[in-house]
PDB file of C-alpha atoms in Angstrom:
ATOM      1  CA  MET A   1     -52.055 -52.780  33.199  1.00 90.00           C
ATOM      2  CA  SER A   2     -49.350 -55.865  35.551  1.00 95.00           C
ATOM      3  CA  LYS A   3     -48.090 -55.602  38.831  1.00 94.00           C
ATOM      4  CA  GLN A   4     -45.125 -56.273  41.288  1.00 94.00           C
ATOM      5  CA  VAL A   5     -46.232 -58.589  44.174  1.00 95.00           C
ATOM      6  CA  TRP A   6     -43.452 -57.406  47.532  1.00 93.00           C
ATOM      7  CA  LYS A   7     -43.472 -58.526  50.708  1.00 94.00           C
ATOM      8  CA  PRO A   8     -45.368 -56.968  54.001  1.00 93.00           C
ATOM      9  CA  GLY A   9     -44.489 -53.524  54.791  1.00 89.00           C
ATOM     10  CA  ASN A  10     -45.912 -49.602  54.377  1.00 88.00           C
ATOM     11  CA  MET A  11     -46.774 -47.584  51.858  1.00 89.00           C
ATOM     12  CA  ILE A  12     -48.962 -45.688  52.575  1.00 93.00           C
ATOM     13  CA  TYR A  13     -48.585 -42.411  51.516  1.00 94.00           C
ATOM     14  CA  PRO A  14     -48.153 -38.817  51.381  1.00 94.00           C
ATOM     15  CA  LEU A  15     -47.693 -38.646  54.837  1.00 95.00           C
ATOM     16  CA  PRO A  16     -47.833 -35.400  56.889  1.00 94.00           C
ATOM     17  CA  ALA A  17     -43.876 -34.874  58.009  1.00 95.00           C
ATOM     18  CA  VAL A  18     -44.528 -33.654  61.029  1.00 98.00           C
ATOM     19  CA  MET A  19     -41.850 -32.298  63.583  1.00 98.00           C
ATOM     20  CA  VAL A  20     -42.550 -33.266  67.364  1.00 98.00           C
ATOM     21  CA  SER A  21     -40.926 -31.342  70.558  1.00 98.00           C
ATOM     22  CA  THR A  22     -40.034 -33.455  73.521  1.00 98.00           C
ATOM     23  CA  ALA A  23     -38.242 -32.299  76.863  1.00 98.00           C
ATOM     24  CA  ASP A  24     -37.832 -34.727  80.120  1.00 97.00           C
ATOM     25  CA  LYS A  25     -38.450 -33.515  83.364  1.00 97.00           C
ATOM     26  CA  SER A  26     -34.910 -32.436  84.039  1.00 96.00           C
ATOM     27  CA  GLY A  27     -35.657 -29.789  81.515  1.00 94.00           C
ATOM     28  CA  ASN A  28     -34.079 -30.273  78.568  1.00 97.00           C
ATOM     29  CA  THR A  29     -35.466 -30.889  75.067  1.00 98.00           C
ATOM     30  CA  ASN A  30     -35.435 -32.527  72.042  1.00 98.00           C
ATOM     31  CA  ILE A  31     -36.649 -32.223  68.303  1.00 98.00           C
ATOM     32  CA  LEU A  32     -37.608 -35.440  65.610  1.00 98.00           C
ATOM     33  CA  THR A  33     -39.512 -35.399  63.227  1.00 98.00           C
ATOM     34  CA  ILE A  34     -41.978 -38.184  62.538  1.00 96.00           C
ATOM     35  CA  ALA A  35     -43.843 -39.473  59.489  1.00 95.00           C
ATOM     36  CA  TRP A  36     -46.113 -42.218  61.635  1.00 96.00           C
ATOM     37  CA  THR A  37     -48.345 -39.998  63.363  1.00 97.00           C
ATOM     38  CA  GLY A  38     -52.235 -39.211  63.080  1.00 96.00           C
ATOM     39  CA  THR A  39     -55.534 -39.129  64.369  1.00 96.00           C
ATOM     40  CA  VAL A  40     -56.762 -41.325  66.471  1.00 96.00           C
ATOM     41  CA  CYS A  41     -60.903 -40.107  68.112  1.00 97.00           C
ATOM     42  CA  THR A  42     -62.321 -37.001  67.248  1.00 96.00           C
ATOM     43  CA  ASN A  43     -63.970 -37.349  70.480  1.00 97.00           C
ATOM     44  CA  PRO A  44     -62.262 -37.403  72.747  1.00 97.00           C
ATOM     45  CA  PRO A  45     -59.134 -35.655  70.585  1.00 98.00           C
ATOM     46  CA  MET A  46     -56.853 -38.333  70.231  1.00 98.00           C
ATOM     47  CA  ALA A  47     -53.891 -37.903  68.528  1.00 98.00           C
ATOM     48  CA  TYR A  48     -50.776 -40.828  68.176  1.00 98.00           C
ATOM     49  CA  ILE A  49     -47.296 -41.132  67.110  1.00 98.00           C
ATOM     50  CA  SER A  50     -44.895 -44.147  66.843  1.00 98.00           C
ATOM     51  CA  VAL A  51     -41.099 -43.701  67.793  1.00 98.00           C
ATOM     52  CA  ARG A  52     -38.126 -46.189  67.644  1.00 97.00           C
ATOM     53  CA  PRO A  53     -37.248 -47.330  71.765  1.00 97.00           C
ATOM     54  CA  GLU A  54     -33.910 -45.184  70.247  1.00 96.00           C
ATOM     55  CA  ARG A  55     -34.021 -42.533  69.133  1.00 96.00           C
ATOM     56  CA  TYR A  56     -32.532 -40.079  71.615  1.00 96.00           C
ATOM     57  CA  SER A  57     -36.698 -37.881  72.602  1.00 97.00           C
ATOM     58  CA  TYR A  58     -38.179 -41.671  73.287  1.00 98.00           C
ATOM     59  CA  HIS A  59     -37.176 -41.689  77.141  1.00 97.00           C
ATOM     60  CA  MET A  60     -38.083 -37.789  77.470  1.00 98.00           C
ATOM     61  CA  ILE A  61     -41.402 -38.487  75.885  1.00 98.00           C
ATOM     62  CA  GLU A  62     -42.149 -41.630  78.140  1.00 97.00           C
ATOM     63  CA  GLU A  63     -40.187 -39.632  81.069  1.00 97.00           C
ATOM     64  CA  SER A  64     -43.092 -36.715  80.795  1.00 98.00           C
ATOM     65  CA  GLY A  65     -45.644 -37.776  79.530  1.00 98.00           C
ATOM     66  CA  GLU A  66     -45.568 -35.129  76.887  1.00 98.00           C
ATOM     67  CA  PHE A  67     -45.844 -34.455  73.459  1.00 98.00           C
ATOM     68  CA  VAL A  68     -46.073 -31.635  70.932  1.00 98.00           C
ATOM     69  CA  ILE A  69     -47.077 -32.050  67.464  1.00 98.00           C
ATOM     70  CA  ASN A  70     -45.515 -29.356  65.097  1.00 98.00           C
ATOM     71  CA  LEU A  71     -47.461 -29.364  61.038  1.00 98.00           C
ATOM     72  CA  THR A  72     -44.353 -28.432  58.768  1.00 98.00           C
ATOM     73  CA  THR A  73     -44.394 -25.734  55.666  1.00 97.00           C
ATOM     74  CA  GLU A  74     -42.425 -25.866  52.799  1.00 96.00           C
ATOM     75  CA  LYS A  75     -40.639 -23.169  54.356  1.00 97.00           C
ATOM     76  CA  LEU A  76     -40.134 -25.340  57.420  1.00 98.00           C
ATOM     77  CA  ALA A  77     -38.452 -28.296  54.866  1.00 97.00           C
ATOM     78  CA  TRP A  78     -35.178 -27.806  55.531  1.00 98.00           C
ATOM     79  CA  ALA A  79     -35.574 -28.091  59.697  1.00 98.00           C
ATOM     80  CA  ALA A  80     -37.873 -30.773  59.097  1.00 98.00           C
ATOM     81  CA  ASP A  81     -35.381 -32.664  57.484  1.00 98.00           C
ATOM     82  CA  PHE A  82     -32.437 -32.167  59.664  1.00 98.00           C
ATOM     83  CA  CYS A  83     -33.407 -32.969  62.736  1.00 98.00           C
ATOM     84  CA  GLY A  84     -35.420 -36.536  61.261  1.00 96.00           C
ATOM     85  CA  VAL A  85     -32.189 -36.894  60.560  1.00 96.00           C
ATOM     86  CA  ARG A  86     -29.439 -35.793  63.364  1.00 96.00           C
ATOM     87  CA  SER A  87     -30.019 -36.837  67.117  1.00 96.00           C
ATOM     88  CA  GLY A  88     -30.006 -34.338  69.621  1.00 95.00           C
ATOM     89  CA  ARG A  89     -27.163 -36.566  71.510  1.00 95.00           C
ATOM     90  CA  ASP A  90     -25.177 -34.899  69.224  1.00 96.00           C
ATOM     91  CA  VAL A  91     -26.323 -31.070  68.276  1.00 97.00           C
ATOM     92  CA  ASP A  92     -28.741 -29.032  69.852  1.00 97.00           C
ATOM     93  CA  LYS A  93     -31.706 -29.049  66.670  1.00 98.00           C
ATOM     94  CA  TRP A  94     -32.951 -25.648  67.597  1.00 98.00           C
ATOM     95  CA  LYS A  95     -30.534 -24.038  67.898  1.00 98.00           C
ATOM     96  CA  GLU A  96     -29.066 -24.747  64.306  1.00 97.00           C
ATOM     97  CA  CYS A  97     -32.358 -24.854  62.394  1.00 98.00           C
ATOM     98  CA  SER A  98     -33.003 -21.479  64.350  1.00 98.00           C
ATOM     99  CA  LEU A  99     -36.936 -22.583  65.995  1.00 98.00           C
ATOM    100  CA  THR A 100     -37.921 -21.365  68.831  1.00 98.00           C
ATOM    101  CA  ALA A 101     -39.057 -22.827  71.664  1.00 98.00           C
ATOM    102  CA  GLU A 102     -42.579 -21.403  73.757  1.00 97.00           C
ATOM    103  CA  PRO A 103     -44.830 -22.091  76.507  1.00 97.00           C
ATOM    104  CA  ALA A 104     -47.219 -24.925  75.827  1.00 97.00           C
ATOM    105  CA  GLN A 105     -50.331 -23.402  77.235  1.00 95.00           C
ATOM    106  CA  PHE A 106     -51.630 -26.926  78.932  1.00 97.00           C
ATOM    107  CA  LEU A 107     -47.753 -28.790  79.872  1.00 98.00           C
ATOM    108  CA  LYS A 108     -45.649 -28.793  81.563  1.00 97.00           C
ATOM    109  CA  TYR A 109     -42.731 -30.211  79.695  1.00 98.00           C
ATOM    110  CA  ALA A 110     -42.322 -30.158  76.623  1.00 98.00           C
ATOM    111  CA  PRO A 111     -43.255 -26.897  74.220  1.00 98.00           C
ATOM    112  CA  CYS A 112     -43.927 -25.508  71.610  1.00 98.00           C
ATOM    113  CA  ILE A 113     -42.356 -24.702  68.142  1.00 98.00           C
ATOM    114  CA  LYS A 114     -43.221 -21.362  68.292  1.00 98.00           C
ATOM    115  CA  GLU A 115     -42.728 -20.932  63.550  1.00 98.00           C
ATOM    116  CA  SER A 116     -44.818 -24.306  63.459  1.00 98.00           C
ATOM    117  CA  PRO A 117     -48.689 -22.682  61.737  1.00 98.00           C
ATOM    118  CA  VAL A 118     -49.786 -25.310  63.939  1.00 98.00           C
ATOM    119  CA  ASN A 119     -49.147 -26.719  67.295  1.00 98.00           C
ATOM    120  CA  ILE A 120     -51.046 -29.957  68.855  1.00 98.00           C
ATOM    121  CA  GLU A 121     -50.221 -30.845  72.281  1.00 98.00           C
ATOM    122  CA  CYS A 122     -50.540 -33.532  73.671  1.00 98.00           C
ATOM    123  CA  ARG A 123     -50.916 -35.893  76.906  1.00 98.00           C
ATOM    124  CA  VAL A 124     -49.316 -39.629  76.806  1.00 98.00           C
ATOM    125  CA  ILE A 125     -52.788 -42.083  77.700  1.00 98.00           C
ATOM    126  CA  ARG A 126     -51.367 -45.247  76.881  1.00 98.00           C
ATOM    127  CA  THR A 127     -48.008 -46.618  75.361  1.00 98.00           C
ATOM    128  CA  GLU A 128     -48.263 -49.742  72.507  1.00 98.00           C
ATOM    129  CA  LYS A 129     -45.332 -52.130  72.072  1.00 97.00           C
ATOM    130  CA  LEU A 130     -45.756 -53.035  68.783  1.00 96.00           C
ATOM    131  CA  GLY A 131     -42.159 -53.607  67.688  1.00 96.00           C
ATOM    132  CA  SER A 132     -39.438 -51.649  65.926  1.00 96.00           C
ATOM    133  CA  HIS A 133     -41.445 -48.961  66.677  1.00 97.00           C
ATOM    134  CA  HIS A 134     -42.981 -47.814  70.257  1.00 98.00           C
ATOM    135  CA  MET A 135     -46.778 -46.057  69.815  1.00 98.00           C
ATOM    136  CA  PHE A 136     -47.349 -43.316  72.346  1.00 98.00           C
ATOM    137  CA  LEU A 137     -51.049 -42.463  71.748  1.00 98.00           C
ATOM    138  CA  ALA A 138     -52.651 -39.492  73.462  1.00 98.00           C
ATOM    139  CA  GLU A 139     -55.195 -36.880  74.253  1.00 98.00           C
ATOM    140  CA  VAL A 140     -55.122 -33.326  72.662  1.00 98.00           C
ATOM    141  CA  THR A 141     -55.560 -30.926  75.199  1.00 98.00           C
ATOM    142  CA  ALA A 142     -54.895 -27.274  72.601  1.00 98.00           C
ATOM    143  CA  VAL A 143     -54.639 -26.902  69.492  1.00 98.00           C
ATOM    144  CA  ARG A 144     -52.505 -22.979  69.153  1.00 97.00           C
ATOM    145  CA  VAL A 145     -52.913 -21.219  65.693  1.00 97.00           C
ATOM    146  CA  ASP A 146     -50.670 -18.184  64.053  1.00 96.00           C
ATOM    147  CA  ASP A 147     -53.313 -15.932  64.054  1.00 95.00           C
ATOM    148  CA  SER A 148     -51.988 -13.910  60.610  1.00 95.00           C
ATOM    149  CA  TYR A 149     -53.445 -17.006  58.861  1.00 96.00           C
ATOM    150  CA  LEU A 150     -56.877 -16.049  60.322  1.00 95.00           C
ATOM    151  CA  ASP A 151     -59.237 -14.486  57.694  1.00 95.00           C
ATOM    152  CA  GLU A 152     -61.886 -11.456  58.265  1.00 94.00           C
ATOM    153  CA  LYS A 153     -64.851 -13.738  58.914  1.00 95.00           C
ATOM    154  CA  GLY A 154     -62.146 -15.624  62.185  1.00 95.00           C
ATOM    155  CA  LYS A 155     -61.966 -18.528  59.957  1.00 95.00           C
ATOM    156  CA  PHE A 156     -57.966 -20.458  59.758  1.00 96.00           C
ATOM    157  CA  GLU A 157     -57.342 -20.620  56.432  1.00 95.00           C
ATOM    158  CA  LEU A 158     -54.783 -23.700  57.285  1.00 95.00           C
ATOM    159  CA  ASN A 159     -53.640 -24.558  53.463  1.00 94.00           C
ATOM    160  CA  ARG A 160     -53.088 -20.994  53.187  1.00 94.00           C
ATOM    161  CA  THR A 161     -50.076 -21.561  55.186  1.00 96.00           C
ATOM    162  CA  GLY A 162     -48.220 -24.205  52.439  1.00 95.00           C
ATOM    163  CA  LEU A 163     -47.921 -26.843  54.549  1.00 96.00           C
ATOM    164  CA  LEU A 164     -45.808 -30.126  54.045  1.00 95.00           C
ATOM    165  CA  ALA A 165     -45.644 -33.260  53.253  1.00 96.00           C
ATOM    166  CA  TYR A 166     -44.289 -36.765  52.957  1.00 96.00           C
ATOM    167  CA  SER A 167     -43.900 -39.614  49.867  1.00 95.00           C
ATOM    168  CA  HIS A 168     -41.894 -42.826  49.747  1.00 93.00           C
ATOM    169  CA  GLY A 169     -38.543 -40.415  50.672  1.00 93.00           C
ATOM    170  CA  GLU A 170     -39.237 -37.231  49.564  1.00 96.00           C
ATOM    171  CA  TYR A 171     -40.591 -33.714  50.073  1.00 96.00           C
ATOM    172  CA  LEU A 172     -43.863 -32.679  48.622  1.00 95.00           C
ATOM    173  CA  GLY A 173     -46.101 -29.561  48.757  1.00 94.00           C
ATOM    174  CA  LEU A 174     -49.512 -30.308  48.922  1.00 91.00           C
ATOM    175  CA  GLY A 175     -50.848 -28.410  45.736  1.00 86.00           C
ATOM    176  CA  LYS A 176     -53.639 -27.085  44.090  1.00 89.00           C
ATOM    177  CA  LYS A 177     -56.791 -27.710  45.208  1.00 89.00           C
ATOM    178  CA  LEU A 178     -59.097 -30.208  43.358  1.00 91.00           C
ATOM    179  CA  GLY A 179     -62.831 -30.262  45.284  1.00 93.00           C
ATOM    180  CA  THR A 180     -63.779 -29.265  49.178  1.00 92.00           C
ATOM    181  CA  PHE A 181     -65.639 -32.346  51.506  1.00 92.00           C
ATOM    182  CA  GLY A 182     -68.894 -33.546  50.068  1.00 95.00           C
ATOM    183  CA  TYR A 183     -68.370 -31.847  46.184  1.00 93.00           C
ATOM    184  CA  SER A 184     -68.775 -35.422  44.316  1.00 93.00           C
ATOM    185  CA  VAL A 185     -71.982 -35.639  45.491  1.00 93.00           C
ATOM    186  CA  ARG A 186     -73.048 -32.162  46.222  1.00 90.00           C
ATOM    187  CA  LYS A 187     -75.943 -31.180  44.096  1.00 82.00           C
ATOM    188  CA  LYS A 188     -75.631 -28.188  41.243  1.00 74.00           C
ATOM    189  CA  LYS A 189     -78.156 -25.778  40.462  1.00 63.00           C
ATOM    190  CA  THR A 190     -78.733 -25.150  37.256  1.00 56.00           C
ATOM    191  CA  ALA A 191     -80.428 -22.379  35.188  1.00 53.00           C
ATOM    192  CA  GLY A 192     -82.286 -24.018  33.420  1.00 53.00           C
ATOM    193  CA  LYS A 193     -84.440 -25.416  36.926  1.00 52.00           C
ATOM    194  CA  LYS A 194     -84.676 -22.423  37.818  1.00 52.00           C
ATOM    195  CA  SER A 195     -86.047 -20.841  34.334  1.00 47.00           C
ATOM    196  CA  THR A 196     -88.194 -23.648  34.302  1.00 50.00           C
ATOM    197  CA  GLY A 197     -90.303 -23.533  37.433  1.00 50.00           C
ATOM    198  CA  ARG A 198     -91.259 -19.760  36.550  1.00 53.00           C
ATOM    199  CA  LYS A 199     -92.738 -20.481  33.667  1.00 50.00           C
ATOM    200  CA  ASN A 200     -94.771 -23.387  34.877  1.00 52.00           C
ATOM    201  CA  THR A 201     -96.039 -19.939  37.047  1.00 49.00           C
ATOM    202  CA  ASN A 202     -96.596 -18.033  34.211  1.00 50.00           C
ATOM    203  CA  ARG A 203     -98.930 -20.594  32.703  1.00 50.00           C
ATOM    204  CA  LYS A 204    -101.118 -21.621  35.498  1.00 48.00           C
ATOM    205  CA  ARG A 205    -101.496 -17.667  35.539  1.00 49.00           C
ATOM    206  CA  LYS A 206    -102.572 -16.881  32.269  1.00 49.00           C
ATOM    207  CA  ASN A 207    -104.925 -20.343  33.050  1.00 52.00           C
ATOM    208  CA  GLY A 208    -106.095 -17.957  36.039  1.00 52.00           C
ATOM    209  CA  LYS A 209    -105.484 -20.804  38.051  1.00 49.00           C
ATOM    210  CA  LYS A 210    -104.144 -20.456  42.389  1.00 47.00           C
ATOM    211  CA  ASN A 211    -101.646 -21.325  43.837  1.00 44.00           C
TER     212      ASN A 211
END
């Protein structure tokens, strides 16, 4: 197998294609689709998004210091693409995509997208001007989940929502489950080991030995 060497670039895929809802202090709102986003820290919970300064939503995030990361699903694929290729300067994305804005729990300006199964409310704590994109580093103030995906024990079944991924210009469904966290090192109990233990116990009893 041979490989070509290309110039430096971003080839980290797949990525989440999330819809980020924003607002300024005057009440104007917008949605932009972002793939450059992710987890930064567990405790305290932190996330980030990277945005080009020329994007219409950039000044809204800069002014309000708030945004909401809304996870997308296969049902929201068309809306996710539309919100990534059309500008809020020209169209009302909420109307064009038939999406519903609802108030966040702890944010003052940025709304959540009702149709998304998970809304991650974020408050900006730092802006890093890196180059073509500026990174908004934020604390997570709340996570809202669609309770229709809770099982009988109250566990949220995120992977049942039909999550969407973005890879090299294409939107993809996540596909089938291949394993669970830690399955590669998890020890398996075999019937053979159990039966061996019983035989040894029986042998000791026959010989008059006490356990």
